PDB file of C-alpha atoms in Angstrom:
ATOM      1  CA  MET O 753      -0.070  -0.117  -0.074  1.00  0.00           C
ATOM      2  CA  GLY O 754       1.120   3.431  -0.444  1.00  0.00           C
ATOM      3  CA  ILE O 755       1.491   6.385   1.427  1.00  0.00           C
ATOM      4  CA  PHE O 756      -2.000   8.085   2.044  1.00  0.00           C
ATOM      5  CA  GLY O 757      -4.549   5.560   3.699  1.00  0.00           C
ATOM      6  CA  PHE O 758      -7.538   7.056   1.484  1.00  0.00           C
ATOM      7  CA  PHE O 759      -5.780   5.861  -1.824  1.00  0.00           C
ATOM      8  CA  SER O 760      -7.388   2.044  -2.734  1.00  0.00           C
ATOM      9  CA  LYS O 761      -5.235  -1.132  -2.844  1.00  0.00           C
ATOM     10  CA  GLU O 762      -6.937  -1.339  -6.183  1.00  0.00           C
ATOM     11  CA  LYS O 763      -6.076   2.131  -7.321  1.00  0.00           C
ATOM     12  CA  LYS O 764      -2.342   1.812  -6.071  1.00  0.00           C
ATOM     13  CA  GLU O 765      -1.832  -1.594  -7.887  1.00  0.00           C
ATOM     14  CA  SER O 766      -3.345   0.056 -10.992  1.00  0.00           C
ATOM     15  CA  LEU O 767      -0.796   3.081 -10.621  1.00  0.00           C
ATOM     16  CA  ASP O 768       2.207   0.720 -10.005  1.00  0.00           C
ATOM     17  CA  GLN O 769       1.264  -1.278 -13.271  1.00  0.00           C
ATOM     18  CA  GLY O 770       0.714   2.013 -15.297  1.00  0.00           C
ATOM     19  CA  LEU O 771       4.157   3.599 -14.492  1.00  0.00           C
ATOM     20  CA  GLN O 772       5.919  -0.150 -14.337  1.00  0.00           C
ATOM     21  CA  LYS O 773       7.873   0.865 -17.874  1.00  0.00           C
ATOM     22  CA  THR O 774       9.211   3.964 -16.293  1.00  0.00           C
ATOM     23  CA  ASN O 775       9.598   2.357 -12.635  1.00  0.00           C
ATOM     24  CA  GLU O 776      11.729  -0.445 -14.420  1.00  0.00           C
ATOM     25  CA  SER O 777      13.781   2.008 -16.558  1.00  0.00           C
ATOM     26  CA  ILE O 778      14.743   4.179 -14.055  1.00  0.00           C
ATOM     27  CA  PHE O 779      15.499   1.495 -11.524  1.00  0.00           C
ATOM     28  CA  SER O 780      17.582  -0.654 -13.715  1.00  0.00           C
ATOM     29  CA  LYS O 781      19.741   2.073 -14.422  1.00  0.00           C
ATOM     30  CA  LEU O 782      19.718   3.591 -11.179  1.00  0.00           C
ATOM     31  CA  SER O 783      21.051   0.246  -9.427  1.00  0.00           C
ATOM     32  CA  LYS O 784      23.907   0.259 -11.995  1.00  0.00           C
ATOM     33  CA  VAL O 785      25.018   3.872 -11.225  1.00  0.00           C
ATOM     34  CA  VAL O 786      25.333   2.762  -7.316  1.00  0.00           C
ATOM     35  CA  VAL O 787      26.782  -0.518  -7.676  1.00  0.00           C
ATOM     36  CA  GLY O 788      30.250  -0.483  -5.646  1.00  0.00           C
ATOM     37  CA  LYS O 789      29.691   3.175  -4.633  1.00  0.00           C
ATOM     38  CA  SER O 790      29.657   4.075  -1.175  1.00  0.00           C
ATOM     39  CA  LYS O 791      28.806   7.534  -1.419  1.00  0.00           C
ATOM     40  CA  VAL O 792      27.106  10.136  -3.511  1.00  0.00           C
ATOM     41  CA  ASP O 793      29.802  11.894  -5.680  1.00  0.00           C
ATOM     42  CA  GLU O 794      29.808  13.875  -8.871  1.00  0.00           C
ATOM     43  CA  GLU O 795      29.992  10.567 -11.123  1.00  0.00           C
ATOM     44  CA  VAL O 796      26.827   9.263  -9.401  1.00  0.00           C
ATOM     45  CA  LEU O 797      24.969  12.696  -9.908  1.00  0.00           C
ATOM     46  CA  ASP O 798      26.193  13.056 -13.547  1.00  0.00           C
ATOM     47  CA  GLU O 799      24.721   9.561 -14.422  1.00  0.00           C
ATOM     48  CA  LEU O 800      21.622  10.257 -12.381  1.00  0.00           C
ATOM     49  CA  GLU O 801      21.191  13.542 -14.459  1.00  0.00           C
ATOM     50  CA  GLU O 802      21.284  11.377 -17.568  1.00  0.00           C
ATOM     51  CA  ILE O 803      18.647   8.936 -16.202  1.00  0.00           C
ATOM     52  CA  LEU O 804      16.211  11.724 -15.231  1.00  0.00           C
ATOM     53  CA  ILE O 805      16.559  13.482 -18.868  1.00  0.00           C
ATOM     54  CA  THR O 806      15.992   9.986 -20.483  1.00  0.00           C
ATOM     55  CA  ALA O 807      12.815   9.903 -18.253  1.00  0.00           C
ATOM     56  CA  ASP O 808      11.667  13.035 -19.954  1.00  0.00           C
ATOM     57  CA  VAL O 809      11.608  14.882 -16.937  1.00  0.00           C
ATOM     58  CA  GLY O 810      13.524  17.469 -18.827  1.00  0.00           C
ATOM     59  CA  VAL O 811      16.732  19.510 -18.702  1.00  0.00           C
ATOM     60  CA  ASP O 812      15.520  22.578 -16.850  1.00  0.00           C
ATOM     61  CA  THR O 813      13.673  20.329 -13.897  1.00  0.00           C
ATOM     62  CA  THR O 814      16.284  17.630 -13.876  1.00  0.00           C
ATOM     63  CA  ILE O 815      19.218  20.358 -13.233  1.00  0.00           C
ATOM     64  CA  LYS O 816      16.932  21.679 -10.550  1.00  0.00           C
ATOM     65  CA  VAL O 817      16.705  18.229  -8.902  1.00  0.00           C
ATOM     66  CA  ILE O 818      20.404  17.603  -9.282  1.00  0.00           C
ATOM     67  CA  LYS O 819      20.998  20.659  -7.483  1.00  0.00           C
ATOM     68  CA  ARG O 820      18.849  20.031  -4.643  1.00  0.00           C
ATOM     69  CA  ILE O 821      20.541  16.615  -4.279  1.00  0.00           C
ATOM     70  CA  GLU O 822      23.729  18.385  -4.411  1.00  0.00           C
ATOM     71  CA  GLU O 823      22.720  20.574  -1.647  1.00  0.00           C
ATOM     72  CA  ARG O 824      21.926  17.767   0.547  1.00  0.00           C
ATOM     73  CA  VAL O 825      24.911  15.781   0.021  1.00  0.00           C
ATOM     74  CA  ALA O 826      26.957  19.063   0.791  1.00  0.00           C
ATOM     75  CA  LYS O 827      24.822  19.112   4.242  1.00  0.00           C
ATOM     76  CA  GLU O 828      24.613  15.308   4.971  1.00  0.00           C
ATOM     77  CA  LYS O 829      28.359  14.477   4.551  1.00  0.00           C
ATOM     78  CA  TYR O 830      27.624  10.836   4.997  1.00  0.00           C
ATOM     79  CA  LEU O 831      24.887  10.037   2.601  1.00  0.00           C
ATOM     80  CA  ASN O 832      25.422   6.401   1.334  1.00  0.00           C
ATOM     81  CA  ALA O 833      24.871   5.873  -2.536  1.00  0.00           C
ATOM     82  CA  GLY O 834      22.123   3.347  -1.676  1.00  0.00           C
ATOM     83  CA  GLU O 835      19.983   5.815  -0.308  1.00  0.00           C
ATOM     84  CA  LEU O 836      19.730   7.693  -3.342  1.00  0.00           C
ATOM     85  CA  ASP O 837      16.452   6.292  -4.782  1.00  0.00           C
ATOM     86  CA  GLN O 838      14.907   7.858  -1.089  1.00  0.00           C
ATOM     87  CA  ILE O 839      16.436  11.211  -1.576  1.00  0.00           C
ATOM     88  CA  LEU O 840      15.155  11.428  -5.245  1.00  0.00           C
ATOM     89  CA  ARG O 841      11.872  10.479  -3.908  1.00  0.00           C
ATOM     90  CA  GLU O 842      11.814  13.409  -1.063  1.00  0.00           C
ATOM     91  CA  GLU O 843      13.160  15.894  -3.550  1.00  0.00           C
ATOM     92  CA  ILE O 844      10.537  15.551  -6.211  1.00  0.00           C
ATOM     93  CA  ALA O 845       7.683  15.022  -3.890  1.00  0.00           C
ATOM     94  CA  SER O 846       8.576  18.345  -2.522  1.00  0.00           C
ATOM     95  CA  LEU O 847       9.049  20.118  -6.045  1.00  0.00           C
ATOM     96  CA  LEU O 848       5.383  18.670  -6.996  1.00  0.00           C
ATOM     97  CA  GLU O 849       4.268  20.295  -3.641  1.00  0.00           C
ATOM     98  CA  GLU O 850       5.621  23.660  -4.634  1.00  0.00           C
ATOM     99  CA  ASN O 851       4.453  23.467  -8.084  1.00  0.00           C
ATOM    100  CA  ASN O 852       0.639  24.038  -7.136  1.00  0.00           C
ATOM    101  CA  THR O 853       0.260  20.289  -7.245  1.00  0.00           C
ATOM    102  CA  GLN O 854      -2.708  19.543  -4.580  1.00  0.00           C
ATOM    103  CA  ASP O 855      -3.626  16.131  -3.721  1.00  0.00           C
ATOM    104  CA  LEU O 856      -7.444  15.973  -4.131  1.00  0.00           C
ATOM    105  CA  LEU O 857      -9.118  13.424  -2.140  1.00  0.00           C
ATOM    106  CA  ASP O 858     -12.087  12.859  -4.734  1.00  0.00           C
ATOM    107  CA  PHE O 859     -14.118  13.782  -7.882  1.00  0.00           C
ATOM    108  CA  ASP O 860     -15.340  16.768  -6.377  1.00  0.00           C
ATOM    109  CA  ILE O 861     -16.647  20.279  -7.374  1.00  0.00           C
ATOM    110  CA  PRO O 862     -16.923  23.674  -5.336  1.00  0.00           C
ATOM    111  CA  ALA O 863     -20.269  23.744  -3.800  1.00  0.00           C
ATOM    112  CA  ASP O 864     -20.696  27.475  -4.958  1.00  0.00           C
ATOM    113  CA  LYS O 865     -20.239  26.511  -8.726  1.00  0.00           C
ATOM    114  CA  LYS O 866     -23.303  24.784 -10.267  1.00  0.00           C
ATOM    115  CA  PRO O 867     -22.621  23.719 -12.988  1.00  0.00           C
ATOM    116  CA  TYR O 868     -18.877  23.385 -12.496  1.00  0.00           C
ATOM    117  CA  VAL O 869     -17.944  24.057 -16.101  1.00  0.00           C
ATOM    118  CA  ILE O 870     -14.899  22.789 -17.496  1.00  0.00           C
ATOM    119  CA  MET O 871     -13.437  23.379 -21.165  1.00  0.00           C
ATOM    120  CA  VAL O 872     -11.046  20.665 -22.374  1.00  0.00           C
ATOM    121  CA  VAL O 873      -8.557  21.627 -24.648  1.00  0.00           C
ATOM    122  CA  GLY O 874      -5.351  19.469 -26.619  1.00  0.00           C
ATOM    123  CA  VAL O 875      -4.312  18.468 -29.898  1.00  0.00           C
ATOM    124  CA  ASN O 876      -5.742  15.374 -31.502  1.00  0.00           C
ATOM    125  CA  GLY O 877      -4.949  11.847 -30.906  1.00  0.00           C
ATOM    126  CA  VAL O 878      -3.757  12.582 -26.879  1.00  0.00           C
ATOM    127  CA  GLY O 879      -6.763  10.985 -25.354  1.00  0.00           C
ATOM    128  CA  LYS O 880      -8.904  14.002 -25.039  1.00  0.00           C
ATOM    129  CA  THR O 881     -12.268  12.664 -25.952  1.00  0.00           C
ATOM    130  CA  THR O 882     -11.614   9.179 -24.204  1.00  0.00           C
ATOM    131  CA  THR O 883     -10.298  11.290 -21.045  1.00  0.00           C
ATOM    132  CA  ILE O 884     -13.729  13.439 -20.817  1.00  0.00           C
ATOM    133  CA  GLY O 885     -15.793  10.236 -21.190  1.00  0.00           C
ATOM    134  CA  LYS O 886     -13.832   8.671 -18.477  1.00  0.00           C
ATOM    135  CA  LEU O 887     -14.107  11.656 -16.302  1.00  0.00           C
ATOM    136  CA  ALA O 888     -17.921  12.122 -17.004  1.00  0.00           C
ATOM    137  CA  ASN O 889     -18.079   8.319 -15.621  1.00  0.00           C
ATOM    138  CA  LEU O 890     -16.151   9.257 -12.946  1.00  0.00           C
ATOM    139  CA  PHE O 891     -18.085  12.212 -11.882  1.00  0.00           C
ATOM    140  CA  LYS O 892     -21.406  10.196 -12.307  1.00  0.00           C
ATOM    141  CA  ASN O 893     -20.138   7.445 -10.103  1.00  0.00           C
ATOM    142  CA  ALA O 894     -19.397  10.074  -7.251  1.00  0.00           C
ATOM    143  CA  GLY O 895     -23.032  11.319  -7.706  1.00  0.00           C
ATOM    144  CA  LYS O 896     -23.147  14.185 -10.024  1.00  0.00           C
ATOM    145  CA  ASN O 897     -25.242  15.016 -12.918  1.00  0.00           C
ATOM    146  CA  VAL O 898     -23.017  15.452 -16.020  1.00  0.00           C
ATOM    147  CA  VAL O 899     -24.028  17.191 -19.335  1.00  0.00           C
ATOM    148  CA  LEU O 900     -20.968  16.961 -22.157  1.00  0.00           C
ATOM    149  CA  GLY O 901     -20.581  19.178 -25.044  1.00  0.00           C
ATOM    150  CA  ALA O 902     -19.404  17.948 -28.717  1.00  0.00           C
ATOM    151  CA  ALA O 903     -17.704  21.263 -29.583  1.00  0.00           C
ATOM    152  CA  ASP O 904     -14.659  19.761 -31.399  1.00  0.00           C
ATOM    153  CA  THR O 905     -16.687  20.089 -34.681  1.00  0.00           C
ATOM    154  CA  PHE O 906     -13.916  20.011 -36.922  1.00  0.00           C
ATOM    155  CA  ARG O 907     -13.394  16.316 -36.799  1.00  0.00           C
ATOM    156  CA  ALA O 908     -16.304  14.097 -37.339  1.00  0.00           C
ATOM    157  CA  ALA O 909     -14.928  11.121 -34.899  1.00  0.00           C
ATOM    158  CA  ALA O 910     -14.650  13.543 -32.157  1.00  0.00           C
ATOM    159  CA  VAL O 911     -18.348  14.209 -32.142  1.00  0.00           C
ATOM    160  CA  ASP O 912     -19.282  10.631 -33.059  1.00  0.00           C
ATOM    161  CA  GLN O 913     -16.955   9.069 -30.246  1.00  0.00           C
ATOM    162  CA  LEU O 914     -18.240  11.653 -27.567  1.00  0.00           C
ATOM    163  CA  ILE O 915     -21.669  10.714 -28.264  1.00  0.00           C
ATOM    164  CA  LEU O 916     -20.762   7.240 -27.937  1.00  0.00           C
ATOM    165  CA  TRP O 917     -19.109   7.929 -24.479  1.00  0.00           C
ATOM    166  CA  GLY O 918     -22.325   9.563 -23.458  1.00  0.00           C
ATOM    167  CA  ASN O 919     -24.430   6.583 -24.153  1.00  0.00           C
ATOM    168  CA  ARG O 920     -21.734   4.359 -22.533  1.00  0.00           C
ATOM    169  CA  VAL O 921     -21.708   6.387 -19.291  1.00  0.00           C
ATOM    170  CA  GLY O 922     -25.569   7.103 -19.448  1.00  0.00           C
ATOM    171  CA  VAL O 923     -25.182  11.200 -19.505  1.00  0.00           C
ATOM    172  CA  PRO O 924     -26.658  13.450 -22.084  1.00  0.00           C
ATOM    173  CA  VAL O 925     -24.559  14.890 -25.044  1.00  0.00           C
ATOM    174  CA  VAL O 926     -25.196  18.111 -26.706  1.00  0.00           C
ATOM    175  CA  SER O 927     -24.117  17.807 -30.234  1.00  0.00           C
ATOM    176  CA  HIS O 928     -24.905  19.883 -33.717  1.00  0.00           C
ATOM    177  CA  GLY O 929     -22.605  17.304 -35.622  1.00  0.00           C
ATOM    178  CA  MET O 930     -19.811  17.959 -37.978  1.00  0.00           C
ATOM    179  CA  ASN O 931     -18.787  21.461 -39.348  1.00  0.00           C
ATOM    180  CA  THR O 932     -21.256  23.468 -37.039  1.00  0.00           C
ATOM    181  CA  ASP O 933     -20.135  26.112 -34.929  1.00  0.00           C
ATOM    182  CA  PRO O 934     -18.556  25.031 -31.913  1.00  0.00           C
ATOM    183  CA  ALA O 935     -19.239  28.229 -29.799  1.00  0.00           C
ATOM    184  CA  SER O 936     -23.122  27.447 -30.261  1.00  0.00           C
ATOM    185  CA  VAL O 937     -22.461  24.082 -29.178  1.00  0.00           C
ATOM    186  CA  ALA O 938     -20.608  25.064 -25.954  1.00  0.00           C
ATOM    187  CA  PHE O 939     -23.582  27.523 -25.257  1.00  0.00           C
ATOM    188  CA  ASP O 940     -26.361  24.866 -25.690  1.00  0.00           C
ATOM    189  CA  ALA O 941     -24.658  22.469 -23.294  1.00  0.00           C
ATOM    190  CA  VAL O 942     -24.119  25.160 -20.815  1.00  0.00           C
ATOM    191  CA  LYS O 943     -27.984  26.402 -21.125  1.00  0.00           C
ATOM    192  CA  GLN O 944     -28.801  22.754 -20.906  1.00  0.00           C
ATOM    193  CA  GLY O 945     -26.345  22.426 -17.461  1.00  0.00           C
ATOM    194  CA  VAL O 946     -28.451  25.332 -16.133  1.00  0.00           C
ATOM    195  CA  ASP O 947     -31.754  24.166 -17.197  1.00  0.00           C
ATOM    196  CA  THR O 948     -31.424  20.848 -15.638  1.00  0.00           C
ATOM    197  CA  GLY O 949     -29.746  21.762 -12.865  1.00  0.00           C
ATOM    198  CA  ALA O 950     -26.556  19.388 -13.748  1.00  0.00           C
ATOM    199  CA  ASP O 951     -23.740  19.461 -11.323  1.00  0.00           C
ATOM    200  CA  VAL O 952     -21.094  19.285 -14.142  1.00  0.00           C
ATOM    201  CA  VAL O 953     -20.954  20.455 -17.595  1.00  0.00           C
ATOM    202  CA  ILE O 954     -17.570  19.207 -19.992  1.00  0.00           C
ATOM    203  CA  VAL O 955     -17.206  20.997 -23.034  1.00  0.00           C
ATOM    204  CA  ASP O 956     -14.626  19.207 -25.576  1.00  0.00           C
ATOM    205  CA  THR O 957     -13.090  21.823 -28.057  1.00  0.00           C
ATOM    206  CA  ALA O 958     -10.991  21.516 -31.367  1.00  0.00           C
ATOM    207  CA  GLY O 959      -7.890  19.740 -31.152  1.00  0.00           C
ATOM    208  CA  ARG O 960      -5.791  22.151 -33.541  1.00  0.00           C
ATOM    209  CA  LEU O 961      -6.939  25.304 -35.630  1.00  0.00           C
ATOM    210  CA  HIS O 962      -4.641  26.233 -38.717  1.00  0.00           C
ATOM    211  CA  THR O 963      -2.704  28.982 -36.592  1.00  0.00           C
ATOM    212  CA  LYS O 964      -2.486  29.646 -32.777  1.00  0.00           C
ATOM    213  CA  VAL O 965      -4.499  32.958 -33.442  1.00  0.00           C
ATOM    214  CA  ASN O 966      -7.288  31.137 -34.830  1.00  0.00           C
ATOM    215  CA  LEU O 967      -7.207  28.641 -31.812  1.00  0.00           C
ATOM    216  CA  MET O 968      -7.018  31.689 -29.554  1.00  0.00           C
ATOM    217  CA  ASN O 969      -9.971  33.295 -31.062  1.00  0.00           C
ATOM    218  CA  GLU O 970     -12.108  30.247 -31.249  1.00  0.00           C
ATOM    219  CA  LEU O 971     -11.532  29.512 -27.468  1.00  0.00           C
ATOM    220  CA  SER O 972     -12.002  32.884 -26.564  1.00  0.00           C
ATOM    221  CA  LYS O 973     -15.557  32.954 -28.511  1.00  0.00           C
ATOM    222  CA  ILE O 974     -16.315  29.589 -26.688  1.00  0.00           C
ATOM    223  CA  LYS O 975     -15.555  31.442 -23.571  1.00  0.00           C
ATOM    224  CA  ARG O 976     -17.419  34.477 -24.316  1.00  0.00           C
ATOM    225  CA  VAL O 977     -20.709  32.442 -25.238  1.00  0.00           C
ATOM    226  CA  MET O 978     -20.539  30.271 -22.052  1.00  0.00           C
ATOM    227  CA  GLN O 979     -20.211  33.633 -20.012  1.00  0.00           C
ATOM    228  CA  LYS O 980     -23.752  34.488 -21.293  1.00  0.00           C
ATOM    229  CA  PHE O 981     -25.298  31.878 -18.864  1.00  0.00           C
ATOM    230  CA  ILE O 982     -22.347  31.571 -16.284  1.00  0.00           C
ATOM    231  CA  PRO O 983     -20.294  34.871 -15.775  1.00  0.00           C
ATOM    232  CA  ASP O 984     -17.492  33.217 -14.575  1.00  0.00           C
ATOM    233  CA  ALA O 985     -17.392  30.127 -16.777  1.00  0.00           C
ATOM    234  CA  PRO O 986     -15.443  27.926 -17.760  1.00  0.00           C
ATOM    235  CA  HIS O 987     -14.361  27.371 -14.190  1.00  0.00           C
ATOM    236  CA  GLU O 988     -11.818  25.165 -15.137  1.00  0.00           C
ATOM    237  CA  ILE O 989      -9.693  24.852 -18.512  1.00  0.00           C
ATOM    238  CA  MET O 990      -8.147  21.462 -18.764  1.00  0.00           C
ATOM    239  CA  LEU O 991      -5.339  20.610 -21.301  1.00  0.00           C
ATOM    240  CA  VAL O 992      -4.774  16.959 -21.777  1.00  0.00           C
ATOM    241  CA  LEU O 993      -1.731  15.795 -22.949  1.00  0.00           C
ATOM    242  CA  ASP O 994      -0.115  12.355 -23.803  1.00  0.00           C
ATOM    243  CA  GLY O 995       2.497  11.340 -21.625  1.00  0.00           C
ATOM    244  CA  SER O 996       3.900   8.849 -24.189  1.00  0.00           C
ATOM    245  CA  THR O 997       4.983  11.793 -26.323  1.00  0.00           C
ATOM    246  CA  GLY O 998       7.741  12.975 -23.800  1.00  0.00           C
ATOM    247  CA  GLN O 999       9.091  16.355 -24.858  1.00  0.00           C
ATOM    248  CA  ASN O1000       6.412  16.843 -27.530  1.00  0.00           C
ATOM    249  CA  ALA O1001       3.943  17.081 -24.731  1.00  0.00           C
ATOM    250  CA  PHE O1002       5.986  20.122 -23.323  1.00  0.00           C
ATOM    251  CA  ILE O1003       5.683  21.891 -26.881  1.00  0.00           C
ATOM    252  CA  GLN O1004       1.974  21.375 -26.608  1.00  0.00           C
ATOM    253  CA  ALA O1005       2.024  22.570 -23.184  1.00  0.00           C
ATOM    254  CA  LYS O1006       3.624  25.699 -24.419  1.00  0.00           C
ATOM    255  CA  GLU O1007       1.384  26.400 -27.318  1.00  0.00           C
ATOM    256  CA  PHE O1008      -2.003  25.610 -25.313  1.00  0.00           C
ATOM    257  CA  THR O1009      -0.868  27.937 -22.378  1.00  0.00           C
ATOM    258  CA  LYS O1010      -0.225  30.791 -24.732  1.00  0.00           C
ATOM    259  CA  ALA O1011      -3.693  30.273 -26.493  1.00  0.00           C
ATOM    260  CA  THR O1012      -5.880  30.137 -23.144  1.00  0.00           C
ATOM    261  CA  GLU O1013      -5.492  30.207 -19.415  1.00  0.00           C
ATOM    262  CA  VAL O1014      -4.910  26.530 -19.050  1.00  0.00           C
ATOM    263  CA  THR O1015      -5.684  25.781 -14.850  1.00  0.00           C
ATOM    264  CA  SER O1016      -5.216  22.061 -14.538  1.00  0.00           C
ATOM    265  CA  ILE O1017      -3.622  19.463 -16.597  1.00  0.00           C
ATOM    266  CA  ALA O1018      -4.494  15.605 -17.490  1.00  0.00           C
ATOM    267  CA  ILE O1019      -1.699  13.500 -18.304  1.00  0.00           C
ATOM    268  CA  THR O1020      -2.742  10.132 -20.481  1.00  0.00           C
ATOM    269  CA  LYS O1021      -1.299   6.931 -21.838  1.00  0.00           C
ATOM    270  CA  LEU O1022       1.269   6.805 -18.777  1.00  0.00           C
ATOM    271  CA  ASP O1023       1.456   2.725 -19.073  1.00  0.00           C
ATOM    272  CA  GLY O1024       2.604   2.539 -22.654  1.00  0.00           C
ATOM    273  CA  THR O1025       5.639   4.591 -21.598  1.00  0.00           C
ATOM    274  CA  ALA O1026       9.299   4.459 -20.239  1.00  0.00           C
ATOM    275  CA  LYS O1027       8.775   8.616 -19.970  1.00  0.00           C
ATOM    276  CA  GLY O1028       6.426   8.977 -17.110  1.00  0.00           C
ATOM    277  CA  GLY O1029       9.030  11.573 -16.157  1.00  0.00           C
ATOM    278  CA  VAL O1030       7.174  14.207 -18.103  1.00  0.00           C
ATOM    279  CA  VAL O1031       4.433  14.497 -15.327  1.00  0.00           C
ATOM    280  CA  ILE O1032       7.245  16.191 -13.096  1.00  0.00           C
ATOM    281  CA  GLY O1033       8.795  18.282 -15.578  1.00  0.00           C
ATOM    282  CA  ILE O1034       5.419  19.715 -16.828  1.00  0.00           C
ATOM    283  CA  SER O1035       4.247  20.528 -13.201  1.00  0.00           C
ATOM    284  CA  ASP O1036       7.554  22.206 -12.646  1.00  0.00           C
ATOM    285  CA  GLN O1037       7.938  24.018 -15.792  1.00  0.00           C
ATOM    286  CA  PHE O1038       4.403  25.301 -16.175  1.00  0.00           C
ATOM    287  CA  LYS O1039       3.408  25.535 -12.522  1.00  0.00           C
ATOM    288  CA  ILE O1040      -0.077  24.461 -13.562  1.00  0.00           C
ATOM    289  CA  PRO O1041      -1.289  21.477 -11.367  1.00  0.00           C
ATOM    290  CA  VAL O1042      -1.374  18.084 -12.754  1.00  0.00           C
ATOM    291  CA  LYS O1043      -5.115  16.944 -11.806  1.00  0.00           C
ATOM    292  CA  TYR O1044      -5.720  13.682 -13.487  1.00  0.00           C
ATOM    293  CA  ILE O1045      -3.432  10.775 -15.130  1.00  0.00           C
ATOM    294  CA  GLY O1046      -4.372   8.117 -17.109  1.00  0.00           C
ATOM    295  CA  VAL O1047      -2.375   4.751 -16.352  1.00  0.00           C
ATOM    296  CA  GLY O1048      -4.620   2.063 -18.247  1.00  0.00           C
ATOM    297  CA  GLU O1049      -7.601   1.387 -20.773  1.00  0.00           C
ATOM    298  CA  LYS O1050     -10.190   0.918 -17.842  1.00  0.00           C
ATOM    299  CA  MET O1051     -12.713   3.743 -17.109  1.00  0.00           C
ATOM    300  CA  THR O1052     -11.150   3.628 -13.668  1.00  0.00           C
ATOM    301  CA  ASP O1053      -7.684   4.028 -14.845  1.00  0.00           C
ATOM    302  CA  LEU O1054      -8.158   7.609 -15.180  1.00  0.00           C
ATOM    303  CA  GLN O1055      -6.766   8.685 -11.686  1.00  0.00           C
ATOM    304  CA  ILE O1056      -6.725  11.685  -9.490  1.00  0.00           C
ATOM    305  CA  PHE O1057      -3.370  12.749  -9.414  1.00  0.00           C
ATOM    306  CA  ASN O1058      -1.509  12.357  -5.833  1.00  0.00           C
ATOM    307  CA  ARG O1059       2.027  13.457  -5.791  1.00  0.00           C
ATOM    308  CA  LYS O1060       3.039  11.254  -3.300  1.00  0.00           C
ATOM    309  CA  GLU O1061       1.556   8.079  -4.299  1.00  0.00           C
ATOM    310  CA  PHE O1062       2.625   8.716  -8.015  1.00  0.00           C
ATOM    311  CA  VAL O1063       6.311   9.151  -6.525  1.00  0.00           C
ATOM    312  CA  ASP O1064       6.017   6.148  -4.414  1.00  0.00           C
ATOM    313  CA  SER O1065       5.202   4.405  -7.800  1.00  0.00           C
ATOM    314  CA  LEU O1066       7.613   5.643  -9.769  1.00  0.00           C
ATOM    315  CA  PHE O1067      10.522   4.882  -7.474  1.00  0.00           C
ATOM    316  CA  LYS O1068       9.266   1.684  -5.998  1.00  0.00           C
ATOM    317  CA  LYS O1069      11.903  -1.268  -5.363  1.00  0.00           C
ATOM    318  CA  LYS O1070      10.221  -4.510  -6.893  1.00  0.00           C
TER     319      LYS O1070
END
């Protein structure tokens, strides 16, 4: 079992399994680094730096982590090389805490925001629509009434896929079909949420428009029409990133944070990659809370991100 008691055994096993490739990659390399070493020296730190960069933690964040470890080594003269994994855990958990990543307890929403409106952004292929479907299911299981808005109208598959998810989960989907005005879909989704007393409205948006200016204009228009019903909507702008793309996820995060005010991040497909370190780097570089992570295909494999459990699974000794 992990560090926090509310984290169920099943969730923890799913997280361990989802991060297994990254864990094995880091640990097989880490164990070679410390073999025959009695202390954490410059050579060990150089090799550790390479391991973290290979796990897609990112250069800037890796340098930050190494610097923290160097400071500890300078203070605690007798640090054993065998303690390196424990030091890494502590420093990365501490870094995530500083980066506004809070541990949520449940799929909950602020009591004074009803309906709570989430606008979801991200490029095509990152698992955006699937994440929305899984999120709708998790909110519904937490006793919330959910409305979905199929405002990614530039791609037929996105509209159809969201309708399928709505049917599967048993929640209504507002859709005008393909090549219709995304803002009018968002308007009707929020209106239906208000009219039916829904708790949550989740609106999908286009994965990519021709230019950053087009993207910015489209997202601004969607926000403006939502605000006709709810002045402070959307309450959350969630960016979905594909963890398996490593450094590409950083580039996408840069694009979208310039185009709109992203307030939370969901990182998907961590189970298919050894690049799980991308979660640490993105959290550190963008100072935006990582709220959800995808660690498998099942509905329940979209998990609330818990930094201590994540670090525990990432550096778990087998």
